[in-house]
Amino acid sequence: MRATTIHAPYDMRVEDVPEPVVQLPTDAVVRVLRACICGSDLWAYRGEAARQPGQRIGHEFLGVVEETGSEVSTVRRGDLVVAPFMWSDGVCDYCREGLTTSCEHGGFWGSVGYDGGQGEAVRVPFADGTLVQLPKDAASDDHLLSALLTLSDVLGTGHHAALGAGARPGATVAVVGDGAVGLCAVLAAKRLGAERIIALGRHEVRTDIARRFGATDVVAERGDAAVEAVRELTRGQGAHAVVEAVGTEQSMRTAVNITRDGGAIGFVGVPHGSGTGLDLGVMFDRNIALRGGVAPVRAYIPDLLPDVLDGTIDPSPVFDMTVDIEGVPGGYKAMDERTALKVLVTGDR
Amino acid sequence: MRATTIHAPYDMRVEDVPEPVVQLPTDAVVRVLRACICGSDLWAYRGEAARQPGQRIGHEFLGVVEETGSEVSTVRRGDLVVAPFMWSDGVCDYCREGLTTSCEHGGFWGSVGYDGGQGEAVRVPFADGTLVQLPKDAASDDHLLSALLTLSDVLGTGHHAALGAGARPGATVAVVGDGAVGLCAVLAAKRLGAERIIALGRHEVRTDIARRFGATDVVAERGDAAVEAVRELTRGQGAHAVVEAVGTEQSMRTAVNITRDGGAIGFVGVPHGSGTGLDLGVMFDRNIALRGGVAPVRAYIPDLLPDVLDGTIDPSPVFDMTVDIEGVPGGYKAMDERTALKVLVTGDR
């Protein structure tokens, strides 16, 4: 089959690789119908996260079950399924508590020896714990498929950020980061009842999506000017709930400074750089909490799925470019150059 | 009257100062019956927190109302009252939400121009918002007075830490820091229903109090060895809820490393040093939250007071040395040299 591989920074290839097969009784093989490129894939693309030459990549996909191991009981051949960005066994302490990202047997797509989502098919470990069934008729609805694909990462991650920040009815939420996760956090905050949602971003295409997702205000300024602008919008107090969806020191510093006393930062931007951007003295004086991390999206899918299926929320506008598998390297280039927000990859139909 | 002043590092004096009087209609004057020395006073004593020569000090006291301004309505002359470690107006947004430490008109005892608790009397701004009435007959009960005095800071701060860490029925709580606040966090965690409480500390006198307060396990190791010991006690997972009651990089590092995935650190140690001790990468991967800061103890007093009055909790063992006002400098020395855990100051009777 064809699959995306990474050989060096900026060297993405689509190559012939062995067809995946069931290796363990808990495995399934899924033929990929839709996948996408994540902002966090760019860290590997740019060489800021190390990869071995030839390693697979891609951690967001949905598709059709092709084969299952003898112990798999919740999905079967022909089922339409979505995979979260990590696999998990579904039975350990952490999985039972909903923290599937801490699963004792969990792992990441594209790890050495494992398939990635940006390929024609994927061997899925712990299929019962990992995969979630979708209605079969969704397979013929392009728009709905795009929306459902966000359950694999960005929608659940935005939801995790909004929960961590404490988005709730009546609250003012501010979102730092105008990438797909930040935009999904706007959508999630709206869904959780936030009264006012301030999106920080300067790219009009993105802030337009933010408004469509529920943002009531947009702040285009950065740094100190952004802090001042948010404070002006909030009677000088700051936002009750702040989402940090970038992962840089600067964005975290902004997040701390726009949080209202007693509020919280929900952080889901993968931390980069040596410093944290956290001023612990300020957080102490003002009782600002920090909650978040890698999102246990598997645990959120049952909660979010019905709202996506019935159209209550439609995250599909985060995709603004579509490629087939051979076009994946071009998709990386577009996202790296910020000419695309998020790239959809259509698989074998 | 006599009051404690600080002139330079290690130069504490007890001097004649003007008697406080009501200056504003919202003021009260309180004659101090009991005060104490706080671990955080030592930062000033050691010169690690700047003070102007002659500045007052002490932020924990209870006493008898001597005079009230014309607008004070909730306390009157003769009432026994306890003061939290900051004053607050009781009516602003933050006060109404229970975050009295962020009060728009709040302030600290011993600030330039204000009395400190380690003196014979104190002018109390915003008496209605600040002071809490106690039963008058407690004034004749030495033991109860000591217990009630902890409502001004250490008990409420320990409670804030336990809440921030997420202490709850069934949880395993670990407490980093064997000072009076750490010990009160043990007591608070027990009160909140924690099933297992691991106290980290190597001073037997203190860990004995921790056991009396509800600690089920004591870990005397430090650094990596402490982390290993806590993990051994928790099936390798760490504690659901971790209190950080020291404020150093090392103690925060320990706190992060002994927290179970998905758990939280309740931090109340005043941050010292340039680094935070926070490994954001670890916190991200394991979804470890950080909550806490300066404790809004005023808001907690109504909740904690009944349990202190009826003996459900007795925090008084944190006091292991008693001095009168003239003995305060000696009390600082004893706490600095760790020959005393916490020093009680008896006032004018």
mmCIF file of N, CA and C in Angstrom, chain A residues 38 40 58-61 83-87 101 107-110 130 151-154 156-157 293-298 301, chain B residues 284:
data_model
loop_
_atom_site.group_PDB
_atom_site.id
_atom_site.type_symbol
_atom_site.label_atom_id
_atom_site.label_comp_id
_atom_site.label_asym_id
_atom_site.label_seq_id
_atom_site.Cartn_x
_atom_site.Cartn_y
_atom_site.Cartn_z
ATOM 1 N N CYS A 38 -1.821 17.356 11.126
ATOM 2 C CA CYS A 38 -1.999 18.080 12.389
ATOM 3 C C CYS A 38 -0.913 19.137 12.538
ATOM 4 N N SER A 40 0.722 19.572 15.016
ATOM 5 C CA SER A 40 1.836 18.965 15.746
ATOM 6 C C SER A 40 2.701 18.098 14.827
ATOM 7 N N GLY A 58 1.214 10.682 10.867
ATOM 8 C CA GLY A 58 -0.238 10.897 10.782
ATOM 9 C C GLY A 58 -0.931 10.188 11.931
ATOM 10 N N HIS A 59 -1.764 10.916 12.683
ATOM 11 C CA HIS A 59 -2.392 10.281 13.849
ATOM 12 C C HIS A 59 -3.894 10.555 13.929
ATOM 13 N N GLU A 60 -4.458 11.022 12.819
ATOM 14 C CA GLU A 60 -5.901 11.293 12.802
ATOM 15 C C GLU A 60 -6.481 10.576 11.590
ATOM 16 N N PHE A 61 -7.406 9.654 11.814
ATOM 17 C CA PHE A 61 -8.017 8.971 10.673
ATOM 18 C C PHE A 61 -9.336 8.324 11.052
ATOM 19 N N ALA A 83 -10.627 6.681 14.814
ATOM 20 C CA ALA A 83 -9.560 6.364 15.776
ATOM 21 C C ALA A 83 -9.096 7.646 16.452
ATOM 22 N N PRO A 84 -8.941 7.639 17.761
ATOM 23 C CA PRO A 84 -8.326 8.789 18.436
ATOM 24 C C PRO A 84 -6.825 8.792 18.152
ATOM 25 N N PHE A 85 -6.148 9.884 18.514
ATOM 26 C CA PHE A 85 -4.748 10.022 18.098
ATOM 27 C C PHE A 85 -3.758 9.161 18.885
ATOM 28 N N MET A 86 -4.265 8.416 19.856
ATOM 29 C CA MET A 86 -3.446 7.399 20.525
ATOM 30 C C MET A 86 -4.303 6.151 20.654
ATOM 31 N N TRP A 87 -3.670 5.007 20.636
ATOM 32 C CA TRP A 87 -4.452 3.822 20.955
ATOM 33 C C TRP A 87 -4.391 3.553 22.451
ATOM 34 N N THR A 101 -5.068 8.663 27.549
ATOM 35 C CA THR A 101 -3.712 9.019 27.119
ATOM 36 C C THR A 101 -2.643 8.505 28.082
ATOM 37 N N GLY A 107 -0.193 3.968 22.924
ATOM 38 C CA GLY A 107 0.908 4.351 22.052
ATOM 39 C C GLY A 107 0.431 5.278 20.957
ATOM 40 N N PHE A 108 1.395 5.767 20.206
ATOM 41 C CA PHE A 108 1.125 6.768 19.166
ATOM 42 C C PHE A 108 1.246 6.164 17.764
ATOM 43 N N TRP A 109 0.298 6.510 16.924
ATOM 44 C CA TRP A 109 0.401 6.146 15.506
ATOM 45 C C TRP A 109 1.685 6.729 14.942
ATOM 46 N N GLY A 110 2.335 5.933 14.095
ATOM 47 C CA GLY A 110 3.563 6.418 13.479
ATOM 48 C C GLY A 110 4.801 6.191 14.324
ATOM 49 N N THR A 130 -9.751 1.182 21.419
ATOM 50 C CA THR A 130 -9.348 2.356 20.634
ATOM 51 C C THR A 130 -10.430 2.893 19.703
ATOM 52 N N LEU A 151 -13.073 14.324 15.434
ATOM 53 C CA LEU A 151 -13.168 13.601 16.707
ATOM 54 C C LEU A 151 -11.861 12.884 17.029
ATOM 55 N N SER A 152 -11.045 12.662 16.014
ATOM 56 C CA SER A 152 -9.797 11.932 16.250
ATOM 57 C C SER A 152 -8.774 12.788 16.989
ATOM 58 N N ASP A 153 -8.909 14.098 16.926
ATOM 59 C CA ASP A 153 -7.944 14.944 17.625
ATOM 60 C C ASP A 153 -8.468 16.349 17.903
ATOM 61 N N VAL A 154 -8.545 17.184 16.888
ATOM 62 C CA VAL A 154 -8.710 18.624 17.154
ATOM 63 C C VAL A 154 -9.974 18.989 17.921
ATOM 64 N N GLY A 156 -11.718 17.030 20.044
ATOM 65 C CA GLY A 156 -11.550 16.542 21.420
ATOM 66 C C GLY A 156 -10.485 17.328 22.176
ATOM 67 N N THR A 157 -9.460 17.739 21.461
ATOM 68 C CA THR A 157 -8.397 18.518 22.106
ATOM 69 C C THR A 157 -8.904 19.916 22.461
ATOM 70 N N GLY A 293 -3.132 19.337 29.066
ATOM 71 C CA GLY A 293 -2.147 18.375 28.620
ATOM 72 C C GLY A 293 -2.678 17.636 27.411
ATOM 73 N N VAL A 294 -2.062 16.524 27.156
ATOM 74 C CA VAL A 294 -2.455 15.709 26.001
ATOM 75 C C VAL A 294 -3.909 15.229 26.217
ATOM 76 N N ALA A 295 -4.743 15.483 25.266
ATOM 77 C CA ALA A 295 -6.185 15.289 25.475
ATOM 78 C C ALA A 295 -6.613 13.825 25.332
ATOM 79 N N PRO A 296 -7.321 13.317 26.308
ATOM 80 C CA PRO A 296 -7.832 11.943 26.220
ATOM 81 C C PRO A 296 -9.055 11.909 25.314
ATOM 82 N N VAL A 297 -8.822 12.133 24.023
ATOM 83 C CA VAL A 297 -9.965 12.322 23.121
ATOM 84 C C VAL A 297 -10.821 11.064 23.001
ATOM 85 N N ARG A 298 -10.203 9.892 23.172
ATOM 86 C CA ARG A 298 -11.002 8.658 23.102
ATOM 87 C C ARG A 298 -12.179 8.715 24.074
ATOM 88 N N ILE A 301 -15.121 11.083 22.813
ATOM 89 C CA ILE A 301 -15.882 10.823 21.587
ATOM 90 C C ILE A 301 -17.358 10.498 21.860
ATOM 91 N N PHE B 284 2.244 18.067 30.852
ATOM 92 C CA PHE B 284 1.452 17.910 29.634
ATOM 93 C C PHE B 284 1.189 16.425 29.353
#
